[in-house]
C-alpha positions as a LaTeX table, in Angstrom:
\begin{tabular}{lrrr}
\hline
Residue & $x$ (\AA) & $y$ (\AA) & $z$ (\AA) \\
\hline
Met1 & 15.05 & 41.97 & $-8.66$ \\
Lys2 & 16.80 & 40.41 & $-5.65$ \\
Thr3 & 13.44 & 39.97 & $-3.93$ \\
Ile4 & 12.08 & 37.97 & $-6.87$ \\
His5 & 15.14 & 35.70 & $-6.77$ \\
Lys6 & 14.66 & 35.23 & $-3.02$ \\
Ile7 & 11.12 & 34.00 & $-3.70$ \\
Ile8 & 11.58 & 32.10 & $-6.98$ \\
Leu9 & 14.67 & 30.13 & $-5.95$ \\
Pro10 & 13.17 & 28.60 & $-2.76$ \\
Val11 & 9.86 & 27.88 & $-4.51$ \\
Ser12 & 11.69 & 26.30 & $-7.47$ \\
Leu13 & 13.89 & 24.22 & $-5.18$ \\
Gly14 & 10.85 & 23.17 & $-3.15$ \\
Ala15 & 8.98 & 22.11 & $-6.29$ \\
Leu16 & 12.04 & 20.24 & $-7.57$ \\
Gly17 & 12.40 & 18.51 & $-4.20$ \\
Leu18 & 8.75 & 17.46 & $-4.29$ \\
Ile19 & 9.15 & 16.07 & $-7.82$ \\
Val20 & 12.29 & 14.14 & $-6.82$ \\
Phe21 & 10.63 & 12.90 & $-3.61$ \\
Asn22 & 7.49 & 11.78 & $-5.44$ \\
Ser23 & 9.43 & 10.00 & $-8.17$ \\
Tyr24 & 11.49 & 8.23 & $-5.49$ \\
Ser25 & 8.44 & 7.41 & $-3.39$ \\
Val26 & 6.60 & 5.58 & $-6.17$ \\
Arg27 & 9.41 & 3.15 & $-6.94$ \\
Ile28 & 9.29 & $-0.60$ & $-6.59$ \\
Pro29 & 11.93 & $-2.31$ & $-4.43$ \\
Arg30 & 14.94 & $-3.75$ & $-6.24$ \\
Gly31 & 14.35 & $-7.40$ & $-7.00$ \\
Ala32 & 10.56 & $-7.04$ & $-6.96$ \\
Ser33 & 8.34 & $-6.93$ & $-10.01$ \\
Ala34 & 4.71 & $-5.97$ & $-10.28$ \\
Val35 & 2.12 & $-8.46$ & $-11.46$ \\
Lys36 & 1.61 & $-8.36$ & $-15.23$ \\
Asn37 & $-1.80$ & $-8.85$ & $-16.89$ \\
Phe38 & $-3.31$ & $-7.23$ & $-13.81$ \\
Asp39 & $-7.11$ & $-6.93$ & $-13.82$ \\
Leu40 & $-8.25$ & $-3.94$ & $-11.76$ \\
Lys41 & $-11.91$ & $-5.01$ & $-11.92$ \\
Lys42 & $-11.02$ & $-8.28$ & $-10.15$ \\
Tyr43 & $-8.92$ & $-6.42$ & $-7.57$ \\
Leu44 & $-11.63$ & $-3.94$ & $-6.58$ \\
Gly45 & $-13.61$ & $-4.53$ & $-3.40$ \\
Arg46 & $-12.73$ & $-5.27$ & 0.21 \\
Trp47 & $-9.42$ & $-6.71$ & 1.37 \\
Tyr48 & $-8.43$ & $-7.64$ & 4.92 \\
Glu49 & $-4.94$ & $-6.82$ & 6.06 \\
Ile50 & $-3.39$ & $-10.07$ & 7.27 \\
Ala51 & 0.13 & $-8.81$ & 7.96 \\
Arg52 & 2.19 & $-5.64$ & 7.63 \\
Phe53 & 5.29 & $-3.90$ & 8.87 \\
Asp54 & 4.74 & $-1.48$ & 11.73 \\
Tyr55 & 4.72 & 2.13 & 10.71 \\
Arg56 & 3.19 & 5.27 & 12.14 \\
Phe57 & $-0.03$ & 5.45 & 10.11 \\
Glu58 & $-1.15$ & 2.00 & 11.22 \\
Lys59 & 0.42 & 1.95 & 14.67 \\
Asn60 & $-1.64$ & $-0.06$ & 17.19 \\
Met61 & $-4.24$ & $-1.00$ & 14.56 \\
Asp62 & $-6.17$ & $-4.24$ & 14.25 \\
His63 & $-9.22$ & $-5.15$ & 12.16 \\
Val64 & $-7.67$ & $-3.28$ & 9.22 \\
Thr65 & $-9.46$ & $-3.34$ & 5.88 \\
Ala66 & $-8.92$ & $-1.65$ & 2.55 \\
Glu67 & $-11.81$ & $-1.01$ & 0.17 \\
Tyr68 & $-11.02$ & $-0.20$ & $-3.46$ \\
Thr69 & $-13.61$ & 1.30 & $-5.81$ \\
Glu70 & $-13.10$ & 2.66 & $-9.29$ \\
Asn71 & $-13.80$ & 6.35 & $-9.86$ \\
Pro72 & $-15.41$ & 7.54 & $-13.12$ \\
Asp73 & $-12.05$ & 9.01 & $-14.26$ \\
Gly74 & $-10.29$ & 5.63 & $-13.94$ \\
Thr75 & $-8.54$ & 6.40 & $-10.67$ \\
Val76 & $-9.25$ & 4.25 & $-7.63$ \\
Gln77 & $-10.71$ & 5.40 & $-4.33$ \\
Val78 & $-8.86$ & 3.77 & $-1.43$ \\
Arg79 & $-10.72$ & 3.60 & 1.89 \\
Asn80 & $-8.60$ & 2.21 & 4.74 \\
Lys81 & $-10.21$ & 1.48 & 8.08 \\
Gly82 & $-8.81$ & 0.05 & 11.31 \\
Tyr83 & $-9.32$ & $-0.12$ & 15.04 \\
Asp84 & $-6.78$ & 1.58 & 17.30 \\
Tyr85 & $-6.79$ & $-0.80$ & 20.25 \\
Asn86 & $-4.93$ & 1.66 & 22.52 \\
Lys87 & $-7.24$ & 4.61 & 21.94 \\
Lys88 & $-10.31$ & 2.38 & 21.49 \\
Val89 & $-11.40$ & 4.20 & 18.33 \\
Trp90 & $-11.96$ & 3.36 & 14.68 \\
Asn91 & $-9.85$ & 5.34 & 12.21 \\
Glu92 & $-10.52$ & 5.78 & 8.53 \\
Ser93 & $-8.47$ & 7.33 & 5.72 \\
Ile94 & $-9.64$ & 7.95 & 2.19 \\
Gly95 & $-7.15$ & 8.31 & $-0.62$ \\
Glu96 & $-6.70$ & 7.88 & $-4.32$ \\
Ala97 & $-4.61$ & 5.48 & $-6.39$ \\
Lys98 & $-3.46$ & 5.77 & $-10.00$ \\
Phe99 & $-1.50$ & 3.47 & $-12.25$ \\
Val100 & 2.13 & 4.48 & $-12.62$ \\
Lys101 & 2.18 & 3.42 & $-16.28$ \\
Asp102 & 0.20 & 0.64 & $-17.93$ \\
Pro103 & $-3.05$ & $-0.42$ & $-16.19$ \\
Thr104 & $-2.23$ & $-4.06$ & $-16.90$ \\
Glu105 & 0.85 & $-3.79$ & $-14.66$ \\
Ala106 & 0.04 & $-3.72$ & $-10.93$ \\
Arg107 & 2.22 & $-0.67$ & $-10.20$ \\
Leu108 & 0.19 & 2.09 & $-8.66$ \\
Lys109 & 0.82 & 5.19 & $-6.66$ \\
Val110 & $-1.45$ & 6.13 & $-3.79$ \\
Ser111 & $-2.00$ & 9.39 & $-1.96$ \\
Phe112 & $-3.79$ & 10.16 & 1.27 \\
Phe113 & $-2.07$ & 13.56 & 1.54 \\
Lys114 & $-1.81$ & 15.17 & $-1.88$ \\
Pro115 & 0.53 & 16.04 & $-3.45$ \\
Ile116 & 2.54 & 13.30 & $-1.70$ \\
Trp117 & 2.31 & 9.89 & $-3.42$ \\
Ala118 & 3.63 & 6.50 & $-2.32$ \\
Gly119 & 4.27 & 3.29 & $-4.21$ \\
Tyr120 & 1.68 & 0.51 & $-4.13$ \\
Asn121 & 2.96 & $-2.53$ & $-6.01$ \\
Val122 & 1.07 & $-5.81$ & $-6.16$ \\
Ile123 & 3.98 & $-8.24$ & $-6.49$ \\
Asp124 & 2.07 & $-11.51$ & $-6.11$ \\
Ile125 & $-1.57$ & $-12.48$ & $-6.38$ \\
Asp126 & $-3.38$ & $-15.78$ & $-6.74$ \\
Glu127 & $-5.29$ & $-16.42$ & $-9.97$ \\
Asp128 & $-8.67$ & $-15.88$ & $-8.29$ \\
Tyr129 & $-7.67$ & $-12.52$ & $-6.75$ \\
Gln130 & $-8.26$ & $-13.76$ & $-3.20$ \\
Tyr131 & $-4.78$ & $-13.15$ & $-1.75$ \\
Ala132 & $-2.25$ & $-10.44$ & $-2.56$ \\
Leu133 & 1.28 & $-9.48$ & $-1.58$ \\
Val134 & 1.80 & $-5.72$ & $-1.83$ \\
Ala135 & 5.13 & $-3.89$ & $-1.66$ \\
Gly136 & 5.62 & $-0.21$ & $-1.05$ \\
Ser137 & 8.46 & 1.83 & $-2.52$ \\
Ser138 & 11.11 & 0.35 & $-0.25$ \\
Leu139 & 11.79 & $-2.59$ & 2.03 \\
Lys140 & 10.05 & $-0.67$ & 4.84 \\
Tyr141 & 6.55 & $-1.34$ & 3.50 \\
Leu142 & 4.90 & $-4.70$ & 2.89 \\
Trp143 & 1.34 & $-6.00$ & 3.22 \\
Ile144 & $-0.29$ & $-9.40$ & 2.95 \\
Leu145 & $-3.96$ & $-9.05$ & 2.02 \\
Ser146 & $-6.86$ & $-11.48$ & 1.82 \\
Arg147 & $-10.52$ & $-11.34$ & 0.86 \\
Thr148 & $-11.25$ & $-13.05$ & 4.19 \\
Thr149 & $-9.80$ & $-12.60$ & 7.67 \\
Ser150 & $-7.45$ & $-15.54$ & 7.27 \\
Ile151 & $-5.05$ & $-16.93$ & 4.71 \\
Pro152 & $-4.09$ & $-20.52$ & 3.86 \\
Glu153 & $-0.69$ & $-21.61$ & 5.17 \\
Ser154 & 0.48 & $-22.41$ & 1.63 \\
Ile155 & $-0.20$ & $-18.84$ & 0.46 \\
Arg156 & 1.33 & $-17.42$ & 3.64 \\
Gln157 & 4.53 & $-19.37$ & 3.05 \\
Arg158 & 4.60 & $-18.46$ & $-0.66$ \\
Phe159 & 4.34 & $-14.74$ & 0.13 \\
Ile160 & 6.88 & $-14.85$ & 2.96 \\
Gln161 & 9.36 & $-16.75$ & 0.81 \\
Lys162 & 8.95 & $-14.27$ & $-2.04$ \\
Ala163 & 9.33 & $-11.27$ & 0.29 \\
Arg164 & 12.49 & $-12.74$ & 1.88 \\
Lys165 & 14.00 & $-13.36$ & $-1.55$ \\
Ile166 & 13.52 & $-9.66$ & $-2.36$ \\
Gly167 & 15.18 & $-8.66$ & 0.92 \\
Tyr168 & 12.32 & $-8.07$ & 3.35 \\
Asn169 & 12.90 & $-9.05$ & 6.99 \\
Thr170 & 9.64 & $-10.96$ & 7.37 \\
Asp171 & 10.36 & $-11.67$ & 11.05 \\
Glu172 & 9.22 & $-8.07$ & 11.63 \\
Leu173 & 5.75 & $-8.61$ & 10.16 \\
Ile174 & 2.83 & $-7.78$ & 12.44 \\
Trp175 & $-0.01$ & $-10.30$ & 12.10 \\
Val176 & $-3.24$ & $-8.31$ & 12.26 \\
Lys177 & $-6.09$ & $-9.48$ & 14.48 \\
His178 & $-9.62$ & $-9.69$ & 13.11 \\
Asn179 & $-11.69$ & $-10.86$ & 16.07 \\
Gln180 & $-14.46$ & $-8.23$ & 16.16 \\
\hline
\end{tabular}
C-alpha cells in the first residue's frame, strides 16, 4: 500500500501542478482586454512580426512570420518561421491554438509543446485586420504584427501607447528586420 501512495501522490501533485501552471499560463495581463467581436476567418493567413520582447524561443531571429490556418475541428494551426542570424539557419515551429472561451473573444491559448499552453490575446486590431497587438499571459510577452513587413507610424504609436498603459516596458521591444 505504501508503494502505491509513493507513486500516486507524486503523479497527482504533478498533474495538479500542470493544471495550475496551464491555467496561469493562459491568462491575460491585468489591465488588458481581448478584442470582442473577433472574426477568426479575417485573422487567418500570414502575419509579419514587426516587434516583440526578447525571449529564448525567438532569440536572434529576424524575418519572423506567423501563418494561421483553421483545422477541420475548429482549432488553428500556427506555423512560426524565422531566420536565426547568428546560426544562419531558418527555424520553424508548428503549434496549435484554441479559443479559451467564446470564439468571438480574441483570447486563445497556443501550444508548441503539448500539454503546455500559453496565452495568446489579441488586445488591439484595426478594422481591416491588417495590424494586431498581441499580449501573452504576462507583461513578458508582447507582439506587434502586420500583414506586410512594415506598419504605419500612427498604428505603431497607438499600439505602443496601449501597451504602456497596461504596464509593458515598450522600450525593450525588439524591432524585427525583414530585409530578405
